[in-house]
Short mmCIF file of C-alpha atoms in Angstrom, two decimals:
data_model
loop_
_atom_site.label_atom_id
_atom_site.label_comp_id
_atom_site.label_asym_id
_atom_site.label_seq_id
_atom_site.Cartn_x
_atom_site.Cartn_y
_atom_site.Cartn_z
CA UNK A 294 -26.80 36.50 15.79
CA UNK A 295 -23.25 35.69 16.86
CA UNK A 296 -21.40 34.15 13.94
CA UNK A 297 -19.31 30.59 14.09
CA UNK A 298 -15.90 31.14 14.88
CA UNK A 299 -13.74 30.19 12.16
CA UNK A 300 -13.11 26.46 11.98
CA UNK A 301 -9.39 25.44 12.39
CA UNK A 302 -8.20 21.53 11.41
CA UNK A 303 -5.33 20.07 13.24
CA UNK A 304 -2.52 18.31 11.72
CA UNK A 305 -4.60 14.29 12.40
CA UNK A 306 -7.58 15.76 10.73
CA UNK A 307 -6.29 17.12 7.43
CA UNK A 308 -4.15 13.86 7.37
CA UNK A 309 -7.65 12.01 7.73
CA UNK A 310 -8.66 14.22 5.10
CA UNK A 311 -6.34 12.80 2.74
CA UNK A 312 -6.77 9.32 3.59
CA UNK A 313 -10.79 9.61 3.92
CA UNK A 314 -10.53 10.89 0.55
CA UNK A 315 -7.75 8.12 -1.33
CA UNK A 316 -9.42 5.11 0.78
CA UNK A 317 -12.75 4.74 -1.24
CA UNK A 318 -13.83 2.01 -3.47
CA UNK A 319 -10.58 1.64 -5.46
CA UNK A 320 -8.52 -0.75 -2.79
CA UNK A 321 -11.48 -3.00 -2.76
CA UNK A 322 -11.10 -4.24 -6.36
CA UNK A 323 -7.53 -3.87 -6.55
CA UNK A 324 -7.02 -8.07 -6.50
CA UNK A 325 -9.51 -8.28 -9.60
CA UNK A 326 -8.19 -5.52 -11.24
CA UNK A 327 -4.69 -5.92 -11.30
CA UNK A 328 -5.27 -9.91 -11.51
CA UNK A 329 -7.13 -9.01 -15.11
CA UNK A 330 -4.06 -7.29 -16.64
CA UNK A 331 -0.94 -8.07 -14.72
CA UNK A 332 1.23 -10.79 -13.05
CA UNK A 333 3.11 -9.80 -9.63
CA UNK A 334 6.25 -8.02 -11.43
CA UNK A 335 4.21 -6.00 -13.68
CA UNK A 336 2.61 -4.94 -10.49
CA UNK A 337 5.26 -4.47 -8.66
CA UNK A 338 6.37 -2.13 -11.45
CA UNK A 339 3.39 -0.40 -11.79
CA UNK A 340 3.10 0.64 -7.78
CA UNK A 341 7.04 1.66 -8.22
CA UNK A 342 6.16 3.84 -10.93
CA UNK A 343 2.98 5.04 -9.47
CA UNK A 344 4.21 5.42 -5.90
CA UNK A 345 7.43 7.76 -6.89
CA UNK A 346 5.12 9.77 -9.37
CA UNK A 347 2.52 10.41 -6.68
CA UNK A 348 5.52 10.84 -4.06
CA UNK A 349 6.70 13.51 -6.23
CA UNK A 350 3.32 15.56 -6.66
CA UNK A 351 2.86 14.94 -2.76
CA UNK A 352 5.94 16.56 -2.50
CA UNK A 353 4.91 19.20 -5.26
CA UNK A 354 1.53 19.91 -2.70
CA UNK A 355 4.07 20.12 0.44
CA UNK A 356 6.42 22.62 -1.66
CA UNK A 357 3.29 24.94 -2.93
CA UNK A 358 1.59 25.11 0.74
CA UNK A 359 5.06 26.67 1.86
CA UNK A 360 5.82 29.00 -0.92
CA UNK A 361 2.91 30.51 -1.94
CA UNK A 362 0.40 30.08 1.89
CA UNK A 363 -1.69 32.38 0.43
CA UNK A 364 -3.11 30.19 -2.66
CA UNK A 365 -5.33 28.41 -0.35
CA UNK A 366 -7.68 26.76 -2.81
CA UNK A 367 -5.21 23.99 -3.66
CA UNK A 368 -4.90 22.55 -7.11
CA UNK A 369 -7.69 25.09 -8.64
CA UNK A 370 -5.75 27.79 -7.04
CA UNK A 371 -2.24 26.77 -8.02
CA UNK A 372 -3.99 26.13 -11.73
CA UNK A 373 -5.29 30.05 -11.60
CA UNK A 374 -1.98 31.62 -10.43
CA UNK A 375 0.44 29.82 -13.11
CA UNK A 376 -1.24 29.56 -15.83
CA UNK A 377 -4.05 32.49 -15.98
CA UNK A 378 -8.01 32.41 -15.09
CA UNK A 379 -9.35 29.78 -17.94
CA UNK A 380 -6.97 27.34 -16.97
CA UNK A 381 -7.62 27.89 -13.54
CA UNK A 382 -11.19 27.62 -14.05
CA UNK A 383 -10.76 24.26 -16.58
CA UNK A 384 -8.67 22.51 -13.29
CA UNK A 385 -11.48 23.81 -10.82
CA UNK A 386 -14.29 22.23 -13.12
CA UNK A 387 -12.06 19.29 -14.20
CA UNK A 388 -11.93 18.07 -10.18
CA UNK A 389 -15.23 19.06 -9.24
CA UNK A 390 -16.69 16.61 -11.86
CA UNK A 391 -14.41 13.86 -11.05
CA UNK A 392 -15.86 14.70 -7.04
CA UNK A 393 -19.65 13.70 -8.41
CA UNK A 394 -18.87 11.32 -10.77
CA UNK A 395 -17.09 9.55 -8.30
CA UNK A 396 -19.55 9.83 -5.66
CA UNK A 397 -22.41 8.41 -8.17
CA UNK A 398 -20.19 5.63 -8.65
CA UNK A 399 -20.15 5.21 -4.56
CA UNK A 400 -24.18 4.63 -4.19
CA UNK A 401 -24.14 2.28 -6.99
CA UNK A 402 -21.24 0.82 -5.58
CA UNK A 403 -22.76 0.10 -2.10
CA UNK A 404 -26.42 -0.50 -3.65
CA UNK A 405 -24.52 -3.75 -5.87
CA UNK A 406 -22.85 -4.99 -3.06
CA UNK A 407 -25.92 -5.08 -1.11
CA UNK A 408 -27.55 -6.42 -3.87
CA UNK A 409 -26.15 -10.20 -3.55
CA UNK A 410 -28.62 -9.66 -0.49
CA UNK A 411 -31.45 -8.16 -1.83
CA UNK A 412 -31.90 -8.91 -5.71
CA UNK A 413 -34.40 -5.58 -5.95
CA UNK A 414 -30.91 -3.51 -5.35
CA UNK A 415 -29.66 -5.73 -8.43
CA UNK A 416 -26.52 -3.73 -9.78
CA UNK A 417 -27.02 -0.72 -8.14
CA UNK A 418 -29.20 0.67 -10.54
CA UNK A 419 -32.85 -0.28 -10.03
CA UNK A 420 -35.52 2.33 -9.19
CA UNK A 421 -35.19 1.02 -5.34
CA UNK A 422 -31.54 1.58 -5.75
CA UNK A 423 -31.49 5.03 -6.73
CA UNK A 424 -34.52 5.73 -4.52
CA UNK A 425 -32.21 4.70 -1.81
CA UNK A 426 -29.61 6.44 -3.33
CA UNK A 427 -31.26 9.63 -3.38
CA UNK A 428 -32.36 9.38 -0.07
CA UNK A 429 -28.24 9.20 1.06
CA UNK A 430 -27.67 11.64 -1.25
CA UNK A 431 -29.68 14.21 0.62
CA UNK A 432 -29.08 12.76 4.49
CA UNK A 433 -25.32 13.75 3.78
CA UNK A 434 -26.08 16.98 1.91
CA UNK A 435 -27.94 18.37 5.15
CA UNK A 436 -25.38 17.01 7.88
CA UNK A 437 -22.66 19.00 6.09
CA UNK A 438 -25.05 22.13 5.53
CA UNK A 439 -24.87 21.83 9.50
CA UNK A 440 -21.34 22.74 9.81
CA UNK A 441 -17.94 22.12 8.32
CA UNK A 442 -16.34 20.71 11.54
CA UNK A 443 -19.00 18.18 12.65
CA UNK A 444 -18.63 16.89 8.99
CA UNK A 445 -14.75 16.86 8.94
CA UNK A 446 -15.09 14.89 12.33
CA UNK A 447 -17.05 12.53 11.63
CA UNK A 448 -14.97 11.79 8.47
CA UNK A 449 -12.20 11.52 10.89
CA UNK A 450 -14.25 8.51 12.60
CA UNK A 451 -14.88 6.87 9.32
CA UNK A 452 -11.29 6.82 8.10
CA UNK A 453 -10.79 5.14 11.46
CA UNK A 454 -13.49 2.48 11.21
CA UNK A 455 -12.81 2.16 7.42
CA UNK A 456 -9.03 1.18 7.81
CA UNK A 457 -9.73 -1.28 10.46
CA UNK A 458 -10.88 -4.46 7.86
CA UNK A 459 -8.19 -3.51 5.65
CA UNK A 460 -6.16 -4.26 8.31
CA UNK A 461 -7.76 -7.42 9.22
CA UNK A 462 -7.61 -8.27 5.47
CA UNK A 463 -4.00 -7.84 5.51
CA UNK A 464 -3.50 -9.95 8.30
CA UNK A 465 -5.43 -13.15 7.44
CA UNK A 466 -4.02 -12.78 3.95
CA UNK A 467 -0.57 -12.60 5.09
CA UNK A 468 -0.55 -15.57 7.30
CA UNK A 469 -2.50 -17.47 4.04
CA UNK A 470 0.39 -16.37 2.00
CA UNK A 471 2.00 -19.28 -0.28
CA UNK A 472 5.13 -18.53 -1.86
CA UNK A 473 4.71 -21.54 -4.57
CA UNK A 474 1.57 -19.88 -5.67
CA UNK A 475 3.04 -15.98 -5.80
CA UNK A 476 6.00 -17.53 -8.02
CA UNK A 477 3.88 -18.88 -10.49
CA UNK A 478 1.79 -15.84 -10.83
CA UNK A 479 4.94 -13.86 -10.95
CA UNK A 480 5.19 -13.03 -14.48
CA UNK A 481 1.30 -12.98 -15.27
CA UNK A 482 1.07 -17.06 -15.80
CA UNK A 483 -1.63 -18.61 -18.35
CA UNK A 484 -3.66 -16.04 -20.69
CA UNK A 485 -0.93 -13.51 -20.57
CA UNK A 486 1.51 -15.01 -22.81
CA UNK A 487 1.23 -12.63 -25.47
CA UNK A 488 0.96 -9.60 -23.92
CA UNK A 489 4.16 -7.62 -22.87
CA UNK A 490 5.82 -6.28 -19.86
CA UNK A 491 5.06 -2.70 -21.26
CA UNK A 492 1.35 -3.20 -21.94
CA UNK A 493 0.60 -5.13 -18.86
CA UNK A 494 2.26 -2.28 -16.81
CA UNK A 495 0.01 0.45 -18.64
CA UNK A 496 -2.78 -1.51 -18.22
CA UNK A 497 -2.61 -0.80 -14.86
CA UNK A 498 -2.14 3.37 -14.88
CA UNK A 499 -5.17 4.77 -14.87
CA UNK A 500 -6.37 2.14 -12.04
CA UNK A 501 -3.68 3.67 -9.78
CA UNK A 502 -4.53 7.14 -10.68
CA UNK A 503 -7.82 5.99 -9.63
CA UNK A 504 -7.07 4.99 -5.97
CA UNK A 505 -4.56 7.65 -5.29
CA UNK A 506 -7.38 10.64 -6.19
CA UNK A 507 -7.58 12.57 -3.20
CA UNK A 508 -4.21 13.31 -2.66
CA UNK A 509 -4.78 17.15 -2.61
CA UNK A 510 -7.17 17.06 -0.32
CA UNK A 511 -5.00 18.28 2.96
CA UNK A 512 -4.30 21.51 0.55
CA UNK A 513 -7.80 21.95 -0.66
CA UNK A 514 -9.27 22.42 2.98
CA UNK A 515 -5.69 24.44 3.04
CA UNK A 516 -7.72 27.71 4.47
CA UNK A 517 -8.93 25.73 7.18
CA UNK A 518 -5.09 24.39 8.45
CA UNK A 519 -4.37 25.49 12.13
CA UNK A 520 -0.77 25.89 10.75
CA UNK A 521 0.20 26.22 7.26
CA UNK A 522 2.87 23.61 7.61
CA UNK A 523 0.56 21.09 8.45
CA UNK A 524 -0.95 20.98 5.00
CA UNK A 525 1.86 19.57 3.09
CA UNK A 526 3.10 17.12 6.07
CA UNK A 527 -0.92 15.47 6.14
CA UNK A 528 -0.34 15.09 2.41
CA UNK A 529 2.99 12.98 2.80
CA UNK A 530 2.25 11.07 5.38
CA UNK A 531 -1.58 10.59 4.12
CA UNK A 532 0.13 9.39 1.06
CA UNK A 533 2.56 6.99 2.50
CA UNK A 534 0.20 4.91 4.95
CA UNK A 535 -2.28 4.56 2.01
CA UNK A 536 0.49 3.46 -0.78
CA UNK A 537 1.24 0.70 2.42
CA UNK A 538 -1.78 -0.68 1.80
CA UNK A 539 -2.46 -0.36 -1.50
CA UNK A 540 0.47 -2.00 -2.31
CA UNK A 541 -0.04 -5.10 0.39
CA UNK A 542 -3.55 -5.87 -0.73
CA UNK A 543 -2.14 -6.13 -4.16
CA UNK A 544 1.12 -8.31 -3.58
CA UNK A 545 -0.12 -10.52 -1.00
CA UNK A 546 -3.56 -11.57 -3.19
CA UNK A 547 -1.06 -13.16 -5.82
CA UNK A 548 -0.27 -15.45 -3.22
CA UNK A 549 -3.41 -16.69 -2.49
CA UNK A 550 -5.13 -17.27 -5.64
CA UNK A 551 -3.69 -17.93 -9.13
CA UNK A 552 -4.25 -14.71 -11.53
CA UNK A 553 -6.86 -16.07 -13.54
CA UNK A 554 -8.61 -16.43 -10.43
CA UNK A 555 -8.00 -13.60 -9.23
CA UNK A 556 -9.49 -12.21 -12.48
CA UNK A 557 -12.46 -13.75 -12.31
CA UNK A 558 -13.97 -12.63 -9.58
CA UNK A 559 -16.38 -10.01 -8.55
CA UNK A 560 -15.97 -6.59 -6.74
CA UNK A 561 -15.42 -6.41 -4.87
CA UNK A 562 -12.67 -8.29 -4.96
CA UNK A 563 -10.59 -8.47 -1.23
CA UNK A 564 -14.15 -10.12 -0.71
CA UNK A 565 -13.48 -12.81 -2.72
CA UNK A 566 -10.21 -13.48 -1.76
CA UNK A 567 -10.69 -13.46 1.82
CA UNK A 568 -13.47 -15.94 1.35
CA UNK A 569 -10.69 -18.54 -0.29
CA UNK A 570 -8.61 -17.87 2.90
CA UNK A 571 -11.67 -17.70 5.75
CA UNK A 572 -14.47 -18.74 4.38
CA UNK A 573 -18.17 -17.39 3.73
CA UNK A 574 -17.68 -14.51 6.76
CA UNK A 575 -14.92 -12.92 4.79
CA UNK A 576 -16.79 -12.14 2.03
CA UNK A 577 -19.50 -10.61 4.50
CA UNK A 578 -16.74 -8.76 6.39
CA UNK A 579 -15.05 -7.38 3.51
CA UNK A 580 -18.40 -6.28 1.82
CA UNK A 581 -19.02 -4.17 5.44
CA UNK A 582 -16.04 -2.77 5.46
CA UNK A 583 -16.71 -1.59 1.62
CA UNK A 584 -20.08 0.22 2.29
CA UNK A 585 -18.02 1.68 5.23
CA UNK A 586 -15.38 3.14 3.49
CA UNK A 587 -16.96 4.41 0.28
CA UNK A 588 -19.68 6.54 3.03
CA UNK A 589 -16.67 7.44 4.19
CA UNK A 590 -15.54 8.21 0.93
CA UNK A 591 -18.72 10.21 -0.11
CA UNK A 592 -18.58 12.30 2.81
CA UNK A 593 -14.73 13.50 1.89
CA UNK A 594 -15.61 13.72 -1.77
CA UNK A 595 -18.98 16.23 -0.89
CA UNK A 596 -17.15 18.28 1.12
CA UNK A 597 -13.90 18.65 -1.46
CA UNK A 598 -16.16 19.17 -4.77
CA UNK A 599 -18.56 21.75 -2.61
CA UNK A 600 -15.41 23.55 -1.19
CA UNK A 601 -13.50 23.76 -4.81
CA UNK A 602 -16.68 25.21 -6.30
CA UNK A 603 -16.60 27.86 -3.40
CA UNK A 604 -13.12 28.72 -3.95
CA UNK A 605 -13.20 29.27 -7.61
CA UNK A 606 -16.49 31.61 -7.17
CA UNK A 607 -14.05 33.63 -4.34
CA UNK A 608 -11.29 33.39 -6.66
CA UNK A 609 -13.58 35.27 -9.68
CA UNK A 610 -13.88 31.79 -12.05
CA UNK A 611 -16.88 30.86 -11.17
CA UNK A 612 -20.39 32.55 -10.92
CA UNK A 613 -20.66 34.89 -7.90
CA UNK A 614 -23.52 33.06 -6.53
CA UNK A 615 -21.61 29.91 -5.24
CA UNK A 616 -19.84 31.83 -2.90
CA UNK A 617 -22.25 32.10 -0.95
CA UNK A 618 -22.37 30.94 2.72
CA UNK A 619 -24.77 29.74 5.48
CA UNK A 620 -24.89 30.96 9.11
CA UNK A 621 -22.65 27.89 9.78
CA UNK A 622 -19.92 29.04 7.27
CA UNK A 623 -20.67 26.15 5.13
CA UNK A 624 -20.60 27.09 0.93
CA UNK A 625 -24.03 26.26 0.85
CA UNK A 626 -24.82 26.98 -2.99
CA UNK A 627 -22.01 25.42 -3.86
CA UNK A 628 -22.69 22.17 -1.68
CA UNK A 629 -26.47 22.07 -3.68
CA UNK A 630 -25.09 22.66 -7.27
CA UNK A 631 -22.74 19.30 -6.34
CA UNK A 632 -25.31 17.70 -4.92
CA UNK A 633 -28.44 18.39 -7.88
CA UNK A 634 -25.69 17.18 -10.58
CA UNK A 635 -24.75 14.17 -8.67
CA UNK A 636 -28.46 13.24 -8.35
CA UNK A 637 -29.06 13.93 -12.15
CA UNK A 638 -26.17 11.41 -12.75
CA UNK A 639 -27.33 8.93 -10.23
CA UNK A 640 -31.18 9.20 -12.19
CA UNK A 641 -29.34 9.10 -15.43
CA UNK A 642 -28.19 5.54 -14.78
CA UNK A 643 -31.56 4.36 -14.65
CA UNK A 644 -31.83 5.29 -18.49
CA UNK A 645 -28.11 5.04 -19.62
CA UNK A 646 -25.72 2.69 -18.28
CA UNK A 647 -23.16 2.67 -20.99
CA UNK A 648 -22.96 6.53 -20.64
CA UNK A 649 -22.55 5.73 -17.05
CA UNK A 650 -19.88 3.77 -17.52
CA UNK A 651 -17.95 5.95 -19.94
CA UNK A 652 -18.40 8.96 -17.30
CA UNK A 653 -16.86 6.80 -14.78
CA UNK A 654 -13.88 6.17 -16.90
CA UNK A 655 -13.40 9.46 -17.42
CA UNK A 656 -12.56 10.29 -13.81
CA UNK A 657 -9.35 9.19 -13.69
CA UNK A 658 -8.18 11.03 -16.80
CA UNK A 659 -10.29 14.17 -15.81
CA UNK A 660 -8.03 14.40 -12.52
CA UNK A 661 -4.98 14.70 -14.80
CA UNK A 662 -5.10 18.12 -15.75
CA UNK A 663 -5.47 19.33 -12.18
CA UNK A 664 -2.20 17.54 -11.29
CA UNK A 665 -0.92 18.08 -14.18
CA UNK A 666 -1.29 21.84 -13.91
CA UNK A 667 -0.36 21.79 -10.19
CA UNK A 668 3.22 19.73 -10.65
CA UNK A 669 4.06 22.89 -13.63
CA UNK A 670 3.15 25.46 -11.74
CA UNK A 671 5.55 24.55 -9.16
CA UNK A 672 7.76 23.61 -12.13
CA UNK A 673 7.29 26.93 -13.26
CA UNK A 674 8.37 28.55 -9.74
CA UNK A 675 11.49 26.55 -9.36
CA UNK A 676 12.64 27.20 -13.25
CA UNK A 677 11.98 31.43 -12.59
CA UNK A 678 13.30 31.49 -8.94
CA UNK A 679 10.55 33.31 -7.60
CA UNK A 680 9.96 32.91 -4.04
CA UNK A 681 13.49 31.29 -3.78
CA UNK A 682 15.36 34.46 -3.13
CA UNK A 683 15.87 33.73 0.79
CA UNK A 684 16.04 29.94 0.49
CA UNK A 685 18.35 29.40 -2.92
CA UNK A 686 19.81 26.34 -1.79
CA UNK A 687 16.54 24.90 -1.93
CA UNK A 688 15.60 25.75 -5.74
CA UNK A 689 17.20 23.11 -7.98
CA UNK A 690 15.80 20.12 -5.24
CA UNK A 691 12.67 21.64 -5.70
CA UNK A 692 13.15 21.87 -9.62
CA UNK A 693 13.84 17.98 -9.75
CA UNK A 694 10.86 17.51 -7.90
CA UNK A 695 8.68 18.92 -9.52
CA UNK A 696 9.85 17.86 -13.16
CA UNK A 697 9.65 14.60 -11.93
CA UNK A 698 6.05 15.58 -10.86
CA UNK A 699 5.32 17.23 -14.28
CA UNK A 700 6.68 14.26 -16.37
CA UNK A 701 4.85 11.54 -14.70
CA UNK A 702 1.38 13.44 -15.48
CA UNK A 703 2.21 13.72 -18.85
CA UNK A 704 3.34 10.03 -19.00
CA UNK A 705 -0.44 9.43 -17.35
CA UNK A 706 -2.07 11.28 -19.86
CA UNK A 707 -0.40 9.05 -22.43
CA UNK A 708 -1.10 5.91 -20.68
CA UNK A 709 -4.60 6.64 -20.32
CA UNK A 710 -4.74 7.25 -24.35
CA UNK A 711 -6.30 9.76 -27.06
CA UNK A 712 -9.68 8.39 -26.60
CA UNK A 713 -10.33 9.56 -23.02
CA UNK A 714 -8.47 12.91 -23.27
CA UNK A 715 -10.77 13.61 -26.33
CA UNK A 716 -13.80 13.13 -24.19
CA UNK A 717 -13.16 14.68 -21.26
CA UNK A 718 -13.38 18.02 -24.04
CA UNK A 719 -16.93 17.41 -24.20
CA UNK A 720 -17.47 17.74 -20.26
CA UNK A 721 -14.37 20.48 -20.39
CA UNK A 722 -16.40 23.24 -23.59
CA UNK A 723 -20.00 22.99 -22.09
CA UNK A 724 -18.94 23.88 -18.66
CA UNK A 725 -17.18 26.68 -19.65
CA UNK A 726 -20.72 28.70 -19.72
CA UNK A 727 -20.21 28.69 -15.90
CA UNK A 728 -16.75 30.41 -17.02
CA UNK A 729 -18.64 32.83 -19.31
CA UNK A 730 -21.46 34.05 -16.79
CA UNK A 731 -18.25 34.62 -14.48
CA UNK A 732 -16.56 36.83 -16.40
CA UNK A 733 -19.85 38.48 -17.51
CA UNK A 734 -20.40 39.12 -13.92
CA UNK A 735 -17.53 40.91 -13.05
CA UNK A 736 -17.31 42.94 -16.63
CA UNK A 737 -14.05 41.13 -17.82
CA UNK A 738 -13.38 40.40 -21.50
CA UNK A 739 -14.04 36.42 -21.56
CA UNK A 740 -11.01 35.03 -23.46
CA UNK A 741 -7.39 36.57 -23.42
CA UNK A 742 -6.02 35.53 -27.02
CA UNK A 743 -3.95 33.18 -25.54
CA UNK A 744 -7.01 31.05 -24.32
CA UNK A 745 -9.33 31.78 -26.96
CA UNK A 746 -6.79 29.40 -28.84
CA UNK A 747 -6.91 26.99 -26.02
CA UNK A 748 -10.96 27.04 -26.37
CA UNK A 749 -10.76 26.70 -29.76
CA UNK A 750 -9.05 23.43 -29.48
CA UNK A 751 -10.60 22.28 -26.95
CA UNK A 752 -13.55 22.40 -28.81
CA UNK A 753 -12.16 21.33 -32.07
CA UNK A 754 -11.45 18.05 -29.85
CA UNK A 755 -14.76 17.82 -28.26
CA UNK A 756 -16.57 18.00 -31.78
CA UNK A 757 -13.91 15.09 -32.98
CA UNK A 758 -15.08 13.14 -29.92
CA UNK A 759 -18.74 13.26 -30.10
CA UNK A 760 -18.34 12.77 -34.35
CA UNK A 761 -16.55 9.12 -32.64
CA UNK A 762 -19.45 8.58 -30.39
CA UNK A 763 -22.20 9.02 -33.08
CA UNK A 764 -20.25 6.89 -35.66
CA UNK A 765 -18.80 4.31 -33.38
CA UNK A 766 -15.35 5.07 -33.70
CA UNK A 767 -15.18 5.80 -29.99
CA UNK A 768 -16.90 3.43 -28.00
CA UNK A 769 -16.99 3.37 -24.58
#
């Protein structure tokens, strides 16, 4: 049998890539979110800070694609090349859960929002709910097992279809605008008083972390790029359009409804404020577009956790079995492994919702180690001057960049606190078995000292965190 030519993504696909993957749930609650925590100048700080740290790592992802094309695994293989194979592996595992906790968080997403409809969906996490779930699950599981391309196109479509009620949103909102009403919710208003600039600003950190996730994904699918320089431009320019509308949704709902308000009300929340500007039919409208965008969402997130799983098994981190491929070059062990632990989540919130939860706030710190890793590896490049030799001018730009990249991951990590770093140890030492039958595999010693120490404390953490979850000094 002839074999599949090898698939080749243009520069408006990879950029869809990006966008199909940032554009999920996250801009769909950003009114209620930021409304709960923050007045329009503590937002307006937060996206500043937020936008030029994730400018800087997009930058960081343009800068890697052109000096090291052959690392084609994107922030798994950047880990892997700067900082040795355990880290590598512990950034490959690190964004591959974040992929299916994020894409359990999807179905129940959808399921709740169709559950003001039907009351048997209630929050998204009934027995008809996950049922339904599943059944998703396992539709989208089999249309990517038929081939990369027809998967990445139709995510192309989505992106399309998905940005098209934001846009409406946008519109209606903006000609709703009321100046009197953005003043007074300018510097957070009533039930803020006592809470500070400063905290008000973190507040909102991990929530942006949140709805930027996905930024990598142009340099992920890297190996598929019809030019290498197309991977780092999608990632810019996927970046910019979505910070666009991230920030609008956010500014322009503080002039429609006062910040309690905007507090108060349920996600998703551009529902609720289009309703106060267009009645009953924006809610609908909004709530379409949402189910939309987070298939859309899904469909990105499958394809990035199946394809990071795949590149780490190539790469000798991960057990030789998910490299494995079908006849239509699709990783297809790795594509079931994602899709059997995202099902085992999605049954688990039948049983546990507070566990749920916690998982789900753990994606956003999860994702910081990748990034983190990524923006000091190129850090790490810059400071050493290796591949600079030919383009030296370039070097101390690049070093600004990316210590500007490295510093606002570490400032993350702070922001998102001790508690969450601590328990994203006890996803972190169990998964490292996947790391052990690896190395087993290919007859390598399974620790250099260097990470044996790094294991050690890693688990040392993980122990401290689940001795907080048993006594209730950690709570979710």
């Amino acid at each position: 049998m002839t074999q599949p030519a090898q698939q080749k993504f243009a520069l408006p696909t990879l950029a869809a890539m990006v966008v199909g993957s940032m554009v999920g749930a996250g801009i769909f609650s950003l009114p209620q979110t930021f409304g709960r925590v923050t007045g329009g100048l503590g937002a307006l700080i937060a996206w500043a800070i937020a936008g030029g740290g994730m400018l800087m790592l997009a930058f960081v992802f343009q800068t890697l694609s052109r000096r090291k094309p052959e690392l084609d695994a994107g922030v798994y293989a950047y880990a892997k090349a700067g900082f040795g194979n355990y880290p590598g592996f512990l950034s490959a595992l690190g964004y591959w859960t974040v992929c299916c906790l994020g894409n359990v968080s999807y179905w129940v997403l959808i399921k709740s929002t169709w559950g003001a409809l039907f009351p048997i969906l209630g929050d998204g996490n009934t027995v008809v709910a996950v049922a339904l779930s599943s059944v998703g699950i396992w539709v989208v599981h089999f249309l990517i097992l038929r081939g990369v391309r027809e998967a990445a196109f139709i995510n192309t479509v989505v992106t399309v279809a998905k940005i098209i009620p934001i846009l409406i949103f946008l519109v209606f909102v903006g000609f709703a605008f009321r100046a009197g009403i953005f003043a007074a919710n300018f510097d957070g208003g009533p039930g803020l008083e006592a809470e500070g600039l400063f905290a008000q600003v973190r507040g909102t950190m991990l929530v942006t972390v949140f709805v930027f996730v996905g930024i990598e994904g142009a340099s992920v699918y890297s190996r598929y790029a019809r030019k290498r320089s197309d991977v780092g431009l999608a990632t810019v320019l996927g970046f910019l359009g979505v910070l666009c509308l991230l920030v609008l949704v956010t500014m322009l709902s503080y002039g429609v409804l006062p910040r309690p308000d905007l507090a108060e009300l349920r996600n998703p929340s551009m529902a609720g404020v289009l309703r106060a500007v267009a009645g009953p039919w924006g809610a609908v409208f909004v709530s379409a577009g949402l189910i939309v965008s987070v298939l859309g969402a899904y469909l990105s997130w499958s394809l990035l956790a199946a394809e990071v799983l795949y590149s780490a098994a190539k790469m000798e981190s991960m057990p030789a079995f998910l490299a494995v491929e079908n006849h239509n070059k699709v990783p297809a062990a790795a594509l079931w492994l994602t899709n059997i632990l995202i099902q085992l989540f999605l049954v688990l919130t039948l049983f546990a919702e507070e566990a749920f939860l916690l998982a789900l706030k753990l994606t956003s710190s999860m994702i910081l180690l990748p990034y983190l890793l990524t923006a000091a590896y190129a850090l790490k490049l810059a400071w050493t001057g290796e591949t600079y030799a030919q383009q030296p001018r370039e070097r101390n730009g690049d070093l600004i960049l990316a210590a500007l990249a490295t510093i606002y991951a570490i400032g993350l990590i702070y922001a998102g606190g001790l508690k969450f770093l601590l328990l994203s140890l006890v996803i972190y030492v169990p998964g490292t078995i996947l790391f052990a039958i690896a190395q087993k595999e290919r007859g390598h010693r399974l620790f250099t000292p260097g990470e044996t120490v790094l294991f050690a404390v890693a688990a040392i953490g993980a122990a401290v965190a689940l001795y907080g979850l048993v006594t209730g000094l950690i709570r979710a």
